[in-house]
mmCIF file of C-alpha atoms in Angstrom:
data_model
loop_
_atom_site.group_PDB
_atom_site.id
_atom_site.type_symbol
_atom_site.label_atom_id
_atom_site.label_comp_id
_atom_site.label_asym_id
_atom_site.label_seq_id
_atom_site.Cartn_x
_atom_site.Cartn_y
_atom_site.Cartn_z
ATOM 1 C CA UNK Q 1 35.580 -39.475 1.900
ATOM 2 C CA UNK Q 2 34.737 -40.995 5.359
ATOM 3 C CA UNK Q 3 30.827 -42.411 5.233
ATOM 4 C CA UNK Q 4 28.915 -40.576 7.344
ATOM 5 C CA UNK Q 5 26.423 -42.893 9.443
ATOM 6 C CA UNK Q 6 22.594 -41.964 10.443
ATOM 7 C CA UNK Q 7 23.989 -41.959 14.518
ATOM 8 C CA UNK Q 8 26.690 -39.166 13.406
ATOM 9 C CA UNK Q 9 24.142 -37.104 10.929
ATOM 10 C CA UNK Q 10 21.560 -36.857 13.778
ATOM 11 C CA UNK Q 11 24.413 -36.358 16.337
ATOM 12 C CA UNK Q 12 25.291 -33.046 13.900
ATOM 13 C CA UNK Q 13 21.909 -31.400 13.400
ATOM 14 C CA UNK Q 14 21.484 -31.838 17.234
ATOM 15 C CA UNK Q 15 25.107 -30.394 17.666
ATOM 16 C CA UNK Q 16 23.879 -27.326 15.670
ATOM 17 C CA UNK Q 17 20.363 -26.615 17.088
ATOM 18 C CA UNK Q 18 22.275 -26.953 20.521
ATOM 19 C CA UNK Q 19 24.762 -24.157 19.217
ATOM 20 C CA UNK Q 20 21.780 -21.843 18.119
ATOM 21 C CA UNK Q 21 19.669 -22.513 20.830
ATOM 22 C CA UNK Q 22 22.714 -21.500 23.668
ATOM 23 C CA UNK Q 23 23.608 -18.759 21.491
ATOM 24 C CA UNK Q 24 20.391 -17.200 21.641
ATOM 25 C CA UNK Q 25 20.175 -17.680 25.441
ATOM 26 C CA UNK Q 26 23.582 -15.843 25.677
ATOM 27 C CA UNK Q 27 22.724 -13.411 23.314
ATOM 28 C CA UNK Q 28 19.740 -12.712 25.308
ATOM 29 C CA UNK Q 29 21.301 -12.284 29.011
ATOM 30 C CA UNK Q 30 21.326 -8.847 30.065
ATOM 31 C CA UNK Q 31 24.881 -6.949 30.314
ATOM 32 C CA UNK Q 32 26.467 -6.433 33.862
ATOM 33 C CA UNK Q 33 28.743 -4.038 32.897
ATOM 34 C CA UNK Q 34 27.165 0.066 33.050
ATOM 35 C CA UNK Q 35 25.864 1.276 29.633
ATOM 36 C CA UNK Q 36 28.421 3.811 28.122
ATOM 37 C CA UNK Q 37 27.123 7.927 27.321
ATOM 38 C CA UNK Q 38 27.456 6.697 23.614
ATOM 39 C CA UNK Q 39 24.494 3.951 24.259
ATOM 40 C CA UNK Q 40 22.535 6.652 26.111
ATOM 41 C CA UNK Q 41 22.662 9.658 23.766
ATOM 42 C CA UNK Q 42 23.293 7.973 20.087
ATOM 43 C CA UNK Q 43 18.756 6.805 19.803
ATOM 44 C CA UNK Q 44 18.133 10.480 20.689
ATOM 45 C CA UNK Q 45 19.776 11.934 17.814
ATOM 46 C CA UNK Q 46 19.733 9.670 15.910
ATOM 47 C CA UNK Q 47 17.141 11.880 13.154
ATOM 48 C CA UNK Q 48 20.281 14.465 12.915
ATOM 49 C CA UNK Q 49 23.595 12.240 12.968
ATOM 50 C CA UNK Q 50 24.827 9.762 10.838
ATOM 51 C CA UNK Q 51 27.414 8.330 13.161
ATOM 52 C CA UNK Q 52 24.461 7.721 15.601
ATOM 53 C CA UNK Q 53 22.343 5.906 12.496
ATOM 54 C CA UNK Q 54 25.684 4.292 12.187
ATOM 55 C CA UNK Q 55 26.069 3.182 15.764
ATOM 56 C CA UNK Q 56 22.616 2.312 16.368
ATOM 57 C CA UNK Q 57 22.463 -0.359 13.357
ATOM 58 C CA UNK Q 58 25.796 -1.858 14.230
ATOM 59 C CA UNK Q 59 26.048 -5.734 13.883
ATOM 60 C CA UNK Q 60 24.230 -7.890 16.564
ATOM 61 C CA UNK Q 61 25.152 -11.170 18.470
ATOM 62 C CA UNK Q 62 21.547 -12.506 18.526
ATOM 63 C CA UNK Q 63 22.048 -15.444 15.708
ATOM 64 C CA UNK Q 64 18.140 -15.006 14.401
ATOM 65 C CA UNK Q 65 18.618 -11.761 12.845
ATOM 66 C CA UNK Q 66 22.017 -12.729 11.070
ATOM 67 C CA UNK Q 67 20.964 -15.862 10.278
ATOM 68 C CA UNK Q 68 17.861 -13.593 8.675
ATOM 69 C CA UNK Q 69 20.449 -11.207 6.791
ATOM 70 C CA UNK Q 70 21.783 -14.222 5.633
ATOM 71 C CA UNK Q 71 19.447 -15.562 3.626
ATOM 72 C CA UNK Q 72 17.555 -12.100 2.923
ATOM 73 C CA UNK Q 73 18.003 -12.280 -0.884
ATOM 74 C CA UNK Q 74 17.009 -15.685 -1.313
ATOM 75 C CA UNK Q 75 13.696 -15.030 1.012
ATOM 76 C CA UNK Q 76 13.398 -12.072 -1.000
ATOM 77 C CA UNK Q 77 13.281 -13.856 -4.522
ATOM 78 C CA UNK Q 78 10.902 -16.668 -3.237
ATOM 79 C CA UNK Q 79 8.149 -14.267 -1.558
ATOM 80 C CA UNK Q 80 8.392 -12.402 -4.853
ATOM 81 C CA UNK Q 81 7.474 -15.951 -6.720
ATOM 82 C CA UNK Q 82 4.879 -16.879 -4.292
ATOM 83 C CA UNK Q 83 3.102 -13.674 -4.461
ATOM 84 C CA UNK Q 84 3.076 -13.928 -8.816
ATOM 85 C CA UNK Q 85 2.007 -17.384 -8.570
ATOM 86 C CA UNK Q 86 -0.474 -16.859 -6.258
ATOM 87 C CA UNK Q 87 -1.863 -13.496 -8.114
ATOM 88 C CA UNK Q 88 -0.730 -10.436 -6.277
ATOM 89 C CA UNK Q 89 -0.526 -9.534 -2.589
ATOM 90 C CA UNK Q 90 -4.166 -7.597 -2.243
ATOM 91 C CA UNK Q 91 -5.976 -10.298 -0.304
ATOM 92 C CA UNK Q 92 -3.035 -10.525 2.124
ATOM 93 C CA UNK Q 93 -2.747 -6.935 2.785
ATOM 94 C CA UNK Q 94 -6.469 -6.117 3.039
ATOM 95 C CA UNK Q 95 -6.855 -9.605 5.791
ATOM 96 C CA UNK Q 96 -3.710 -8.165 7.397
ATOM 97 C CA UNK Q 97 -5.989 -5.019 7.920
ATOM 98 C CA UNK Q 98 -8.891 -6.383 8.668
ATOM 99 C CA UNK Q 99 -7.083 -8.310 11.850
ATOM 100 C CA UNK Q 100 -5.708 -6.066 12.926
ATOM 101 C CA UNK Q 101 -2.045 -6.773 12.243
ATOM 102 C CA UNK Q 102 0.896 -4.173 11.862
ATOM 103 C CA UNK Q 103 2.925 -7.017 9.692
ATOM 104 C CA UNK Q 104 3.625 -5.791 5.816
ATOM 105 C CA UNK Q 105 2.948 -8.267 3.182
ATOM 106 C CA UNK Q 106 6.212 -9.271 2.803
ATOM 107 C CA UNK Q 107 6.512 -10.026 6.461
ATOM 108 C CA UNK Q 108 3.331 -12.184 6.363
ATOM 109 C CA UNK Q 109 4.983 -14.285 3.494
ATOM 110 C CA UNK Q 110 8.339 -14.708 5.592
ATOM 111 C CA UNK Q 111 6.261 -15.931 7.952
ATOM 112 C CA UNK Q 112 4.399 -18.490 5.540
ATOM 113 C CA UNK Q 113 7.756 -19.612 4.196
ATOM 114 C CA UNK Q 114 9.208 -20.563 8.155
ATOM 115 C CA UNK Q 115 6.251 -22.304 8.490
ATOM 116 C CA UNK Q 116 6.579 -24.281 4.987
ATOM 117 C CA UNK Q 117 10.418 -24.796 6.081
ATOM 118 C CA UNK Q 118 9.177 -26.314 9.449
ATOM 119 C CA UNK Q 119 6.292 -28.576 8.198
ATOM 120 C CA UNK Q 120 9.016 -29.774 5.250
ATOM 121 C CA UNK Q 121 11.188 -30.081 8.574
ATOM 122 C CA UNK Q 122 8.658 -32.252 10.238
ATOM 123 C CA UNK Q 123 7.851 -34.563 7.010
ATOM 124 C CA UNK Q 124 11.718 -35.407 6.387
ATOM 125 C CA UNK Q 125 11.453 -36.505 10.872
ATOM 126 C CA UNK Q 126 8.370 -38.032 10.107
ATOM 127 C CA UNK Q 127 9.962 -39.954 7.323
ATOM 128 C CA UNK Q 128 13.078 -41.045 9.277
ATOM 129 C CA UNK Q 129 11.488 -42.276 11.917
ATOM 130 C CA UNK Q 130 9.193 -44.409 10.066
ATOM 131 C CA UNK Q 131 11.532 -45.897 7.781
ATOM 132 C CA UNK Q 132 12.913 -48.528 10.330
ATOM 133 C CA UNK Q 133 9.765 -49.483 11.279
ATOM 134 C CA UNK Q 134 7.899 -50.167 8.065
ATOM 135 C CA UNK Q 135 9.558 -49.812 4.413
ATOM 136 C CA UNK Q 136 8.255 -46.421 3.316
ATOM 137 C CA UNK Q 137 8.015 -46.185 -0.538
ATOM 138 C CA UNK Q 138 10.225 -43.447 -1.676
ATOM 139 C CA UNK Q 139 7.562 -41.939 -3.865
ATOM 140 C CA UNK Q 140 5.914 -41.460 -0.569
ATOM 141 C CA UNK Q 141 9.252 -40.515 0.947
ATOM 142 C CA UNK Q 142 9.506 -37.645 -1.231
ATOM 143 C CA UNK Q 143 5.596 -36.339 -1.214
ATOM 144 C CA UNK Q 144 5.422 -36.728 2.121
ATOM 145 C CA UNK Q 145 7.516 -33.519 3.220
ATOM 146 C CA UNK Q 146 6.224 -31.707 0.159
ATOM 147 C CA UNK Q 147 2.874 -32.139 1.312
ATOM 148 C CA UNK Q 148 3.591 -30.769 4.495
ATOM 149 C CA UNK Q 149 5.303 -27.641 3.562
ATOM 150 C CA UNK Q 150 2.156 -27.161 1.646
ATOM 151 C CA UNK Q 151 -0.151 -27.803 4.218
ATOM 152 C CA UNK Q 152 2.056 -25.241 6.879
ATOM 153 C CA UNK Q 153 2.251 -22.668 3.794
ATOM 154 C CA UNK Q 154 -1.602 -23.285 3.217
ATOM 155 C CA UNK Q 155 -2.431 -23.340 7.293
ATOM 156 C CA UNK Q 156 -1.117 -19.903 7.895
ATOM 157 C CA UNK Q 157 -3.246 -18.249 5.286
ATOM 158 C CA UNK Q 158 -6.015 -19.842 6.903
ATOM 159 C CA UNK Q 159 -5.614 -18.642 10.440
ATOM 160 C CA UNK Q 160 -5.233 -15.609 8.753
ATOM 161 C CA UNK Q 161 -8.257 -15.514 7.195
ATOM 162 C CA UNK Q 162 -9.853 -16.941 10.654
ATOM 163 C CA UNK Q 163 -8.483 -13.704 12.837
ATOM 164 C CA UNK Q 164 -9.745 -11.538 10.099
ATOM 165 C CA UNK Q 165 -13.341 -12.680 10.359
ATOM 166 C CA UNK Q 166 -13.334 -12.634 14.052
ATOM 167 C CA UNK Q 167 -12.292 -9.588 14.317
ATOM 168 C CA UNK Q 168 -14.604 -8.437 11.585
ATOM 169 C CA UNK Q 169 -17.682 -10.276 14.180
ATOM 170 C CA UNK Q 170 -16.070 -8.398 16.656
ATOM 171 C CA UNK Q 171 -16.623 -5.027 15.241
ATOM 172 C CA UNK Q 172 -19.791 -5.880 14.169
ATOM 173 C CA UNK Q 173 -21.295 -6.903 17.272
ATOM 174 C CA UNK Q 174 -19.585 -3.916 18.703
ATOM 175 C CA UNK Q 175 -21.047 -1.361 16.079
ATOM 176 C CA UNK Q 176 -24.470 -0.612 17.668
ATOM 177 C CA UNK Q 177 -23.454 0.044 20.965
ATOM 178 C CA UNK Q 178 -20.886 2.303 19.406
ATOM 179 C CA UNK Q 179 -22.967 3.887 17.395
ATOM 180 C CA UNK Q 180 -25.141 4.946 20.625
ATOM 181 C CA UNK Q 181 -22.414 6.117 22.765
ATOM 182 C CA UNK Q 182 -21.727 8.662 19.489
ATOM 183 C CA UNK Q 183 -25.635 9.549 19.504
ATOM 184 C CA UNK Q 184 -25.295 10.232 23.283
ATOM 185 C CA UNK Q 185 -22.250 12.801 22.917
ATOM 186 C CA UNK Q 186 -23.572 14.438 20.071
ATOM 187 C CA UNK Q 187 -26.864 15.264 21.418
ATOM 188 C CA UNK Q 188 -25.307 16.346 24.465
ATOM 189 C CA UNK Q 189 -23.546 19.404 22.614
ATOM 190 C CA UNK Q 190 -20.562 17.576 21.346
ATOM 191 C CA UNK Q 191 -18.633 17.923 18.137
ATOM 192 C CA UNK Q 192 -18.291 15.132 15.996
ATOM 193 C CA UNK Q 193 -14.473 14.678 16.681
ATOM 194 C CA UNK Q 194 -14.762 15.226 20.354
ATOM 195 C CA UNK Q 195 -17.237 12.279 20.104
ATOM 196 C CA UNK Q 196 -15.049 10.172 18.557
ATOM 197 C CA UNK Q 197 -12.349 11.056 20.492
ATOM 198 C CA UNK Q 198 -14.216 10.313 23.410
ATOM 199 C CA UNK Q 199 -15.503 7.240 22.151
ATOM 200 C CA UNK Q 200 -11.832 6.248 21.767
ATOM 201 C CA UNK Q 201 -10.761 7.105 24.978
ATOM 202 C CA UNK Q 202 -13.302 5.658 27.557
ATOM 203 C CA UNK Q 203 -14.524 2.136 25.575
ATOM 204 C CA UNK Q 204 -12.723 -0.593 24.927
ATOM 205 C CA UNK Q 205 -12.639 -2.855 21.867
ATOM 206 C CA UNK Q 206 -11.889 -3.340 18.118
ATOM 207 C CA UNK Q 207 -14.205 -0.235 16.845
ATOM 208 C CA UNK Q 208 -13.345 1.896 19.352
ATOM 209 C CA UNK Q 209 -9.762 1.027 18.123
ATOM 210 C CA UNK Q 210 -9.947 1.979 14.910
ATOM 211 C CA UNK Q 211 -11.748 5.208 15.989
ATOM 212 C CA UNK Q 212 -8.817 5.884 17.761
ATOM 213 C CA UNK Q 213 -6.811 5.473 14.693
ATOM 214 C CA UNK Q 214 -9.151 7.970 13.224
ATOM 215 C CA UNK Q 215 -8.465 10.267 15.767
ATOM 216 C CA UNK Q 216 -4.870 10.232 15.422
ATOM 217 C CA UNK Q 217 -5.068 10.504 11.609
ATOM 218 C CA UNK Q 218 -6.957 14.012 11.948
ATOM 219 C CA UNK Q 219 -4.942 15.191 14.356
ATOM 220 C CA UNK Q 220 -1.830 14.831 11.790
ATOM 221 C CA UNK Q 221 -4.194 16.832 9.626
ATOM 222 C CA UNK Q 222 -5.996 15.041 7.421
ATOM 223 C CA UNK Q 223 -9.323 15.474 7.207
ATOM 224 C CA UNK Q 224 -12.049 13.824 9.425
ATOM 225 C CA UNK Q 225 -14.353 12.551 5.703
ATOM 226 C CA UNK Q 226 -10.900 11.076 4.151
ATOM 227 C CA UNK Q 227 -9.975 9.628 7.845
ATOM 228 C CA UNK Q 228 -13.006 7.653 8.059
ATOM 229 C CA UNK Q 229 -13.261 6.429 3.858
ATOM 230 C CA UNK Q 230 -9.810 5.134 4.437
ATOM 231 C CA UNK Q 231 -11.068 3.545 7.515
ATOM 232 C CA UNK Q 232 -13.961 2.200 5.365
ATOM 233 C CA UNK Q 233 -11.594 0.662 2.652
ATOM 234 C CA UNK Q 234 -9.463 -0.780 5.273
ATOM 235 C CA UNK Q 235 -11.741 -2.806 6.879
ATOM 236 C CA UNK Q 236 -14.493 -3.297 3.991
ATOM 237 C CA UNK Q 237 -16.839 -4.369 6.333
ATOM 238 C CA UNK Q 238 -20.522 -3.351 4.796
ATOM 239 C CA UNK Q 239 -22.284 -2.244 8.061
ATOM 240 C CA UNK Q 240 -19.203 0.169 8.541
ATOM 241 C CA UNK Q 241 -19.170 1.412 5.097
ATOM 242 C CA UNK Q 242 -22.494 2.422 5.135
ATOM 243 C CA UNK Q 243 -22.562 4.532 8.233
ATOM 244 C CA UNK Q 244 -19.602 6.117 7.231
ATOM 245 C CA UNK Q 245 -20.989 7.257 3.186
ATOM 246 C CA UNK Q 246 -24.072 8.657 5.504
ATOM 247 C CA UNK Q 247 -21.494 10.099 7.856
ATOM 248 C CA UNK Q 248 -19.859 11.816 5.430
ATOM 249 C CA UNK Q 249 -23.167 12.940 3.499
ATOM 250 C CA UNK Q 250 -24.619 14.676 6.527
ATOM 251 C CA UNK Q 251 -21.500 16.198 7.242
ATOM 252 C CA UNK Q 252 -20.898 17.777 3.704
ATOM 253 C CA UNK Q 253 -25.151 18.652 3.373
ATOM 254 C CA UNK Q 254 -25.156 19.668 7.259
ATOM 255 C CA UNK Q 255 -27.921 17.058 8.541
ATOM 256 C CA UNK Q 256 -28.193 16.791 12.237
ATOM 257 C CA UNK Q 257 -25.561 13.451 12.660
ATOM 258 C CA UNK Q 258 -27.428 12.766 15.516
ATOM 259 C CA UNK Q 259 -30.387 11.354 14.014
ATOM 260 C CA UNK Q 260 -27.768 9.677 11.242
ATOM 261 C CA UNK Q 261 -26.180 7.749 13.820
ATOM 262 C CA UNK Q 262 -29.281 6.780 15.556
ATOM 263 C CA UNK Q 263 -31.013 5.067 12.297
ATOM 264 C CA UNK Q 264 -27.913 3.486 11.785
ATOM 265 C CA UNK Q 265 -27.751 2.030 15.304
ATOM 266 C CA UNK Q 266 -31.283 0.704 14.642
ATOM 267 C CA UNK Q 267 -30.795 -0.400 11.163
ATOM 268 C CA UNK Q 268 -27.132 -2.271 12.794
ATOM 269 C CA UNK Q 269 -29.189 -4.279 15.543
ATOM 270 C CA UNK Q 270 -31.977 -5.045 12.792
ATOM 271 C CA UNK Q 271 -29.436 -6.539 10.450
ATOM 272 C CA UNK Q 272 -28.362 -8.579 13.789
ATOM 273 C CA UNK Q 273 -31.049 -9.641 14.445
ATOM 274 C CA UNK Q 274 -31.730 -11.010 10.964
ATOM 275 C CA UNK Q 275 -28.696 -12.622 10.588
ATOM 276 C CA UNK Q 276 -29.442 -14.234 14.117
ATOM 277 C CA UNK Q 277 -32.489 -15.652 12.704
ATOM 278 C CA UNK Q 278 -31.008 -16.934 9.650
ATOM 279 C CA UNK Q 279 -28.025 -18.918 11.800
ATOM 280 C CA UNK Q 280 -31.172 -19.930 14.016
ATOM 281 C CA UNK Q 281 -32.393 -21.603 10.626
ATOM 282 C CA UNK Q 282 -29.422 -22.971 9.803
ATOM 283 C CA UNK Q 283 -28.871 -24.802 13.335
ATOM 284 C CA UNK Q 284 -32.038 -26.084 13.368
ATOM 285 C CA UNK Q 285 -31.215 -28.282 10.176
ATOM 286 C CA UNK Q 286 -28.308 -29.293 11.907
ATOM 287 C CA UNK Q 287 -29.733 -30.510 15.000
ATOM 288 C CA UNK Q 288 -31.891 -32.661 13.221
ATOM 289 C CA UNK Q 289 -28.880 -35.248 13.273
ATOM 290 C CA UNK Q 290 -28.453 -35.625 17.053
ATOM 291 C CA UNK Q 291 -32.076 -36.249 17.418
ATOM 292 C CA UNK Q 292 -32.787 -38.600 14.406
ATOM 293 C CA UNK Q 293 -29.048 -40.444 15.225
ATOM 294 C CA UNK Q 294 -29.018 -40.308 18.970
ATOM 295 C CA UNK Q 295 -32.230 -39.456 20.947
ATOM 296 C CA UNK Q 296 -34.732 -41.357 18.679
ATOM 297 C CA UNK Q 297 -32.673 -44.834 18.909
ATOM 298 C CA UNK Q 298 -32.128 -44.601 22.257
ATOM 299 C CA UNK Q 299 -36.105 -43.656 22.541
ATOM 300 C CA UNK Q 300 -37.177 -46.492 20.623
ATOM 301 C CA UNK Q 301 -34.606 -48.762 22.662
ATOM 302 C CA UNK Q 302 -35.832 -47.738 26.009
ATOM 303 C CA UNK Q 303 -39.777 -48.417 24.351
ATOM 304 C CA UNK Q 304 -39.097 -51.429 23.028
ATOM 305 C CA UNK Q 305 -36.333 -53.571 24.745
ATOM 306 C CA UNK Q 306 -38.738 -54.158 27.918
ATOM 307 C CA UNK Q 307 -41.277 -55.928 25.771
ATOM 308 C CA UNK Q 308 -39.083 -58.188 24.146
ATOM 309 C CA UNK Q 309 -37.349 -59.179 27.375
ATOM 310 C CA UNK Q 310 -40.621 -60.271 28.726
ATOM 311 C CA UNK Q 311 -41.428 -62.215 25.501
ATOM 312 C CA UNK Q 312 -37.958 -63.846 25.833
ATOM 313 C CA UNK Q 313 -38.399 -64.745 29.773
ATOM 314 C CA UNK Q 314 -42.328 -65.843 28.940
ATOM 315 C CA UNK Q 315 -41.227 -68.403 26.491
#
């Protein structure tokens, strides 16, 4: 067996991330020759023919999703792991909802594994590049991509998480104002679903979003009360869940909704402005370090430093 040198093993994995990366480009170019009447017809019916299912999922040239086929099994078996080890998949799927992403679970962990493979990617160049600089002990040598896959697996939940609460802010802050626009059409003569479907169609914004999802959902005929509680367990949020169980009470007992949604506008900005006040509390703790680190020193310094100067020059 010929001994294979560092200068030919990096000259390799370049040769091969060359390969995929031109292949993609190529793959990626559009066609110059004229699209045949098979290419055209076959994704209209393809509900009612099999050779059109058949010709529509034929093998691809783009290396990403092969190279996904591939090793489909084997991602399969590891998300599988990942999600018993780490106790189930309901966190994931209800933060997936709550930002507003289409991606499955199983998706999500794909994801989380790519960017495990990367950061384990970037710990083994990390590694090889610091070797012939400074001896690297090989304890270290074999932590140090472990820890990184870790830290990619662990960063992805977190951003996650992240987009989930912002959006969650986001359809807070946006609840109030909502709220009134509803008020507005309703006391004008509207219907509760012509509201919403207003509401849906003229604002922009998270809430007005998943109204619009709402919307959609009763018009596929479910009703408007099981529409909105499975908006409510989707997002969880507890401003949201409240209006809708009142929602849903006035609508089954017949109470004017417009005077619902008003008292829950009110009650929304209240709660605002209490947890306003509370952050206001917070940050004023917090600001005590600028002035007791920064300001006051440099007070004291501009109080004192001119008197001891003149001391100095006196004597």
């Amino acid at each position: 067996m010929v001994p294979m040198s560092q200068l030919v093993a990096w000259g390799i994995l370049c040769g091969l991330a060359l390969g995929v990366g031109l292949w993609s480009i190529v793959s990626a170019l559009p066609r110059l020759s004229r699209p045949h009447l098979s290419d055209r017809v076959a994704p209209y019916i393809v509900d009612v023919s099999e050779t059109a299912r058949s010709f529509i999922a034929r093998r691809t040239v783009d290396p990403l999703p092969l190279f996904g086929a591939f090793f489909a099994p084997t991602m399969t078996r590891v998300r599988r792991g990942i999600a018993g080890l780490l106790g189930g998949s309901e966190s994931i799927e209800r933060r997936l909802r709550q930002s507003g992403s289409s991606a499955t679970v199983d998706a999500f962990r794909g994801r989380q594994l790519i960017w495990s493979a990367l950061g384990f990617g970037a710990g083994i160049l990390l590694v090889v590049a610091a070797v012939p600089l400074q001896p690297v002990p090989l304890v270290l040598q074999v932590a140090l991509p472990l820890v990184a896959a870790v830290c990619a697996f662990a960063l992805k939940e977190w951003l996650l998480q992240r987009s989930a609460s912002a959006r969650l802010r986001r359809i807070a802050s946006e609840f109030p104002t909502v709220l009134e626009f509803l008020t507005l059409s309703l006391s004008a003569g509207e219907g509760i679903l012509d509201a919403l479907r207003r509401v849906a169609r003229t604002s922009s914004g998270e809430l007005s979003r998943e109204l619009g999802l709402v919307v959609s959902e009763v018009n596929t005929g479910i009703p408007l009360t099981q529409a909105l509680q499975r908006l409510a367990r989707g997002i969880q949020l507890p401003l949201l869940g409240r209006c809708i169980d009142a929602m849903t009470g006035a609508l089954e007992r017949g109470t004017p909704l417009a005077e619902v949604l008003r008292a829950q506008a009110q009650d929304a900005r209240d709660e605002s402005k209490r947890a306003l006040i509370e952050l206001a509390g917070k940050k004023e703790v917090a600001m005590l370090v600028p002035l007791v680190f920064l300001i006051l020193p440099v007070t004291v310094l501009f109080a004192i430093y001119p008197g001891i100067f003149v001391l100095q020059a006196g004597f």
